[in-house]
Structure formats: C-alpha cells, structure tokens
CSV table of C-alpha atoms in Angstrom, one decimal:
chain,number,residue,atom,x,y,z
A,1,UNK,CA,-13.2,-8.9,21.5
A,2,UNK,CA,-12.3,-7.6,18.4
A,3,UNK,CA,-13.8,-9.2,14.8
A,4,UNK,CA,-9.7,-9.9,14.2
A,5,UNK,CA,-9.4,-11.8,17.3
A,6,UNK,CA,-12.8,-13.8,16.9
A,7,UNK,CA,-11.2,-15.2,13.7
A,8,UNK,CA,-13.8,-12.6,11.6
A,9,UNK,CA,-13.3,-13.0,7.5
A,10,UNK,CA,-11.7,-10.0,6.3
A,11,UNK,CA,-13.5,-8.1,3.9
A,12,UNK,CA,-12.7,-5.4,1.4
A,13,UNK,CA,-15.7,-3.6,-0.1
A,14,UNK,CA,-15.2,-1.9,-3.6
A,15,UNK,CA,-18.2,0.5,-3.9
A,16,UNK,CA,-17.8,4.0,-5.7
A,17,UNK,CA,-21.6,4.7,-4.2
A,18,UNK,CA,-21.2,6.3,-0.9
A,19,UNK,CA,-24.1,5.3,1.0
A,20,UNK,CA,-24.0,1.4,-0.6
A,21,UNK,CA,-20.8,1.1,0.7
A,22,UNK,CA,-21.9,2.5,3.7
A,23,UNK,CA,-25.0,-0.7,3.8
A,24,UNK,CA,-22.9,-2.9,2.7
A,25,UNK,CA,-20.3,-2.5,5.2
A,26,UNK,CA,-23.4,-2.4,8.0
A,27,UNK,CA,-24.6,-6.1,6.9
A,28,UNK,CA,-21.4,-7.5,6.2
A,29,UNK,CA,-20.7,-6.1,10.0
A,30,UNK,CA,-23.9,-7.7,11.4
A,31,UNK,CA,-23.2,-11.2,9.2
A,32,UNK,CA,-19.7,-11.5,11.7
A,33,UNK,CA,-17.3,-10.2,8.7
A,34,UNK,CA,-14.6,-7.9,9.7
A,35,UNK,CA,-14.7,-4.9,6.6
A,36,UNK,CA,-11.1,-4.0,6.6
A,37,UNK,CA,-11.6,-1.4,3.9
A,38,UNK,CA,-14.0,0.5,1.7
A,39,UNK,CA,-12.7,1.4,-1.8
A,40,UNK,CA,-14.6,3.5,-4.9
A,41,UNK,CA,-11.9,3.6,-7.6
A,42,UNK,CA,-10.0,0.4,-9.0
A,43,UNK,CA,-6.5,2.2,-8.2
A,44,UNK,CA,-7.5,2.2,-4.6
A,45,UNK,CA,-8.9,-0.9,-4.1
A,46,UNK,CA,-6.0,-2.5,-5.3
A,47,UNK,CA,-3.5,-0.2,-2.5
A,48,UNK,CA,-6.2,-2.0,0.0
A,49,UNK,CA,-6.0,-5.3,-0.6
A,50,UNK,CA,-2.1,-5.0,-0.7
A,51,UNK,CA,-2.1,-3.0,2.8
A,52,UNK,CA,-4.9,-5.1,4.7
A,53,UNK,CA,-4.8,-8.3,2.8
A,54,UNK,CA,-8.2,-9.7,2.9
A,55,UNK,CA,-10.0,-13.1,3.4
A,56,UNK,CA,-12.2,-11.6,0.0
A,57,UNK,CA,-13.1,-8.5,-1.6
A,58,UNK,CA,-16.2,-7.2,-2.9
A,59,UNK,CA,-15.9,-5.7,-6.2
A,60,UNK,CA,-18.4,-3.5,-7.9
A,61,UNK,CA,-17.3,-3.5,-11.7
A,62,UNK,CA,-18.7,0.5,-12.3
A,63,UNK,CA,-16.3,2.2,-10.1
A,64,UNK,CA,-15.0,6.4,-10.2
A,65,UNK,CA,-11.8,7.2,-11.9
A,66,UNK,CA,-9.8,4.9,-15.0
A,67,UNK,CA,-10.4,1.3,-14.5
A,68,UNK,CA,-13.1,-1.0,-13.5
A,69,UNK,CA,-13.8,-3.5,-11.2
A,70,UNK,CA,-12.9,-6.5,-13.7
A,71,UNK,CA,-10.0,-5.1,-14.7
A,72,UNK,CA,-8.7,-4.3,-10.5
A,73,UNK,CA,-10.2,-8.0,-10.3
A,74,UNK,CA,-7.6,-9.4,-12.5
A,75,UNK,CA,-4.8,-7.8,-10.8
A,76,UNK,CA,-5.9,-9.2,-7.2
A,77,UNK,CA,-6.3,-12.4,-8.4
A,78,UNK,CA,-2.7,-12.2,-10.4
A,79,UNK,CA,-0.7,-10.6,-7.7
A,80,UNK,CA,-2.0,-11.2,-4.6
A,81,UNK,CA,-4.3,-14.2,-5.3
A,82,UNK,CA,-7.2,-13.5,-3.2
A,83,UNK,CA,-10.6,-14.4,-4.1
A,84,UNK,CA,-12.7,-11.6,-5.5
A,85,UNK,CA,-16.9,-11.7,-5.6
A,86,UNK,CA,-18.3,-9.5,-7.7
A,87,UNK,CA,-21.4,-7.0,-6.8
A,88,UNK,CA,-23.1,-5.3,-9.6
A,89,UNK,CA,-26.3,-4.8,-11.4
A,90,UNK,CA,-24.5,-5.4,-14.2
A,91,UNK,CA,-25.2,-8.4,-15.9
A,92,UNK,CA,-25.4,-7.7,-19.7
A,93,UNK,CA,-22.9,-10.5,-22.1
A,94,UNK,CA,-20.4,-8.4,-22.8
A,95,UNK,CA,-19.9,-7.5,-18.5
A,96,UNK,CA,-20.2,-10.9,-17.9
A,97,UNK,CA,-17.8,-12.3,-21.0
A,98,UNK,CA,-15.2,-9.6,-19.7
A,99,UNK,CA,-15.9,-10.7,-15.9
A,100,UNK,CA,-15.5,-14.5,-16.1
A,101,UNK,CA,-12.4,-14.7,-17.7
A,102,UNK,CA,-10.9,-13.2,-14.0
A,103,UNK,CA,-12.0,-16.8,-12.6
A,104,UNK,CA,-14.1,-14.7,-10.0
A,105,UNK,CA,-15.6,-16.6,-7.1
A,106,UNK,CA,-19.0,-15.0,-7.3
A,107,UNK,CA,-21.0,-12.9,-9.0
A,108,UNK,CA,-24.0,-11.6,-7.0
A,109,UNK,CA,-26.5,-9.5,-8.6
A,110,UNK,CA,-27.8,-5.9,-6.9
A,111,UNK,CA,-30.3,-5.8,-5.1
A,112,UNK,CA,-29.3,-9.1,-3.2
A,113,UNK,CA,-30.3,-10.3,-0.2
A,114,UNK,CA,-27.9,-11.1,3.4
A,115,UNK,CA,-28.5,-14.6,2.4
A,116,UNK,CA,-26.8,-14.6,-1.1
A,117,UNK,CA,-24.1,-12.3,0.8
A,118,UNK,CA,-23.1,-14.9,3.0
A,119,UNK,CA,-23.4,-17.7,0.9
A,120,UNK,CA,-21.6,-16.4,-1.3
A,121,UNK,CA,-18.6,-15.4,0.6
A,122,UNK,CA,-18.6,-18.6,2.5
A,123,UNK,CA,-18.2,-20.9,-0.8
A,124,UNK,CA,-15.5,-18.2,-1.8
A,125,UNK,CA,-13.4,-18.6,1.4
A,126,UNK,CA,-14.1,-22.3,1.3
A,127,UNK,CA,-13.1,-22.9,-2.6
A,128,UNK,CA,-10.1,-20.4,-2.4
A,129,UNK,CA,-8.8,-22.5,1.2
A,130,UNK,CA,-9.2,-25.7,-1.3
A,131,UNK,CA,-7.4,-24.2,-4.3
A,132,UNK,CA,-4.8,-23.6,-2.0
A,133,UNK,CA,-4.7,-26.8,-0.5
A,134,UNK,CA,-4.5,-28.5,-4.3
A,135,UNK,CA,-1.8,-25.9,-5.3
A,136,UNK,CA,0.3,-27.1,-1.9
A,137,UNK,CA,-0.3,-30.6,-3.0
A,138,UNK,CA,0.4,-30.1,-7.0
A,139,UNK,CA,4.0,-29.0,-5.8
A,140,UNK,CA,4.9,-31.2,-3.2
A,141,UNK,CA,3.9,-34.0,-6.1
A,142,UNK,CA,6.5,-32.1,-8.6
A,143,UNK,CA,9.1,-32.0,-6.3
A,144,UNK,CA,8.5,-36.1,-5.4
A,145,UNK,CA,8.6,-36.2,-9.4
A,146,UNK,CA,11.5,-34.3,-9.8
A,147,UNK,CA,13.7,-36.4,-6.9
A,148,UNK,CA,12.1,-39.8,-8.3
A,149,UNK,CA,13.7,-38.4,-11.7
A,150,UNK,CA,17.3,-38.5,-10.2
A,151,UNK,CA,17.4,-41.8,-10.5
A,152,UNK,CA,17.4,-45.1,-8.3
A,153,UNK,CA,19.1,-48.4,-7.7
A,154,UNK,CA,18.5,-51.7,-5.7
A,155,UNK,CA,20.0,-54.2,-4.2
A,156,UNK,CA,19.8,-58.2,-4.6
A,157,UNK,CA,20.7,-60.0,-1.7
A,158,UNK,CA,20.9,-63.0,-2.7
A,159,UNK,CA,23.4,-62.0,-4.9
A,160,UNK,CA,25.4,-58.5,-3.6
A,161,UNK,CA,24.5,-56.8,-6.6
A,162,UNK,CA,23.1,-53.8,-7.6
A,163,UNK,CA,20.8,-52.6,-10.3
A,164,UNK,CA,21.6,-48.7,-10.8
A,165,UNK,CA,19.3,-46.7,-13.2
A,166,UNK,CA,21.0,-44.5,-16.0
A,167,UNK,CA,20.7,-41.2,-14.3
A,168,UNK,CA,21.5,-42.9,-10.7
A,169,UNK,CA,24.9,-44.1,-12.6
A,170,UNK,CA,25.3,-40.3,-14.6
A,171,UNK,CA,24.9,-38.7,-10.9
A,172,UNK,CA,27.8,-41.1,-8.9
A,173,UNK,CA,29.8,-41.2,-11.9
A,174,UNK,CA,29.5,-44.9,-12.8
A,175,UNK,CA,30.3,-45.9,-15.9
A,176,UNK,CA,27.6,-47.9,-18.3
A,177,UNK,CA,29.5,-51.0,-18.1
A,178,UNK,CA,29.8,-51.2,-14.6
A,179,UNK,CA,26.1,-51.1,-14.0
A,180,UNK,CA,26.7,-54.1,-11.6
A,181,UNK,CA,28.6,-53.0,-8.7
C-alpha cells in the first residue's frame, strides 16, 4: 500500500545539506510520513510545495542560492497557507525575531531527536486542521451577520400586524410611514 493511500502526512523537506536531507527523509520515512519532496534553495522549495501540496514542510532557514528559509516560510504560509516547521541550528535573536513573525508552527533545533520530529509535526497538522476549522466557522458567522443585517420583521397575531425593521422596509420598498402593514 502506498504512504498516499495509508492516509501518510505529506512532507516537504527544505535542506540545502545533501546527506541531512538524505537522514531526514530516512526517519521521516520510518515515522509513517510520506516525503513528497526534498528542496535546498528557497526558490525551489517554494515550486514544491505548489506542485505536491504538502500536509507540512520542513524548512531549514540557511539554504543555497538568494533567499532563506524565513523568507520561502512567509510565502508558503501567505500563498498557499500550509504550516511550515522550522529545522535549524540556528537559534541566535535576530534568526529567531526574523522567524516568528512568519507565525511558524515549530521550531526544532538540530541535532533533534525522532521524538521532537514527530511531536512536532503532529501538533502542526493538528493546530493548522483547527485554524482551519475556526477560519470555516469565522465566515460562516459573517455571512449569518451579514444576512441578519438585511433586516427583519414579525408578525402579531393577535393583531395582523407587522413590525418591519428599517432596512427590511428599504429592501421591499415600504415606505417609513407604513411600517404597519
């Protein structure tokens, strides 16, 4: 059965160290994630994630060529919204500073053990599924505020009349004075 089939997290790996990406693609393998892709430069990590669309990506922040992983981080999160963990030895304020303002769902720190891996990209999968969730409900809550905003009316049946609101009246065409119909 393939890692697709089995319902395997999809995993993107930005590494611009050959044989790291090489390991980490071996444990992420033998943790039950699927690694889609392997990147080394910010430029193609990006053309990954938009080809294979991933579950998560892995992004080391020193990579080859212009860019760095923060800055390839902030374009997956603004375009294609997908949660991004980063991998790096790089802890120092200024990385860090620069990192967290791309809301990243991790931050593991090299060497790291399968445990931190895997807890990591679990809580990452799990937050993003509840973000996502929250943003489905934040609309659906707009919309209902949006339609409540068209206006409303009720009827008394004791009496056969009905109390329209100002924009329920502007929307049929009733006239002020005739609120009572």
């Amino acid at each position: 059965m393939s890692a697709k089939a089995s319902g395997a997290i999809r995993v993107v790996a930005v590494e611009d160290e050959r044989l790291i990406a090489r390991e980490l693609e071996a444990r992420l393998g033998q943790l039950g994630y699927e690694v889609a892709a392997l990147a080394a430069s910010a430029d193609a990590a990006i053309e990954l994630v938009d080809r294979v669309r991933p579950g998560v990506v892995l992004m080391d922040i020193r990579l080859q060529g212009p860019g760095d992983g923060i800055d390839a981080a902030q374009i997956v999160r603004d375009r294609f919204g997908i949660p991004v963990i980063f991998v790096t030895a790089h802890a120092d304020a200024e990385t860090l500073a620069r990192a967290k303002v791309t809301e990243p769902f991790g931050y593991i720190l090299k060497p790291f053990d399968d445990r931190d891996l895997k807890a990591a990209i679990e809580i990452a999968i799990y937050k993003h599924k509840v973000e996502q969730e929250v943003l489905v409900a934040r609309r659906r809550l707009e919309r209902a505020h949006r339609l409540a905003q068209l206006g409303d009316w009720e009827r008394d049946m004791a009496t056969g009349t009905f109390q329209v609101s100002r924009d329920a009246r502007r929307i049929l065409g009733i006239q002020i004075g005739r609120a009572h119909v």
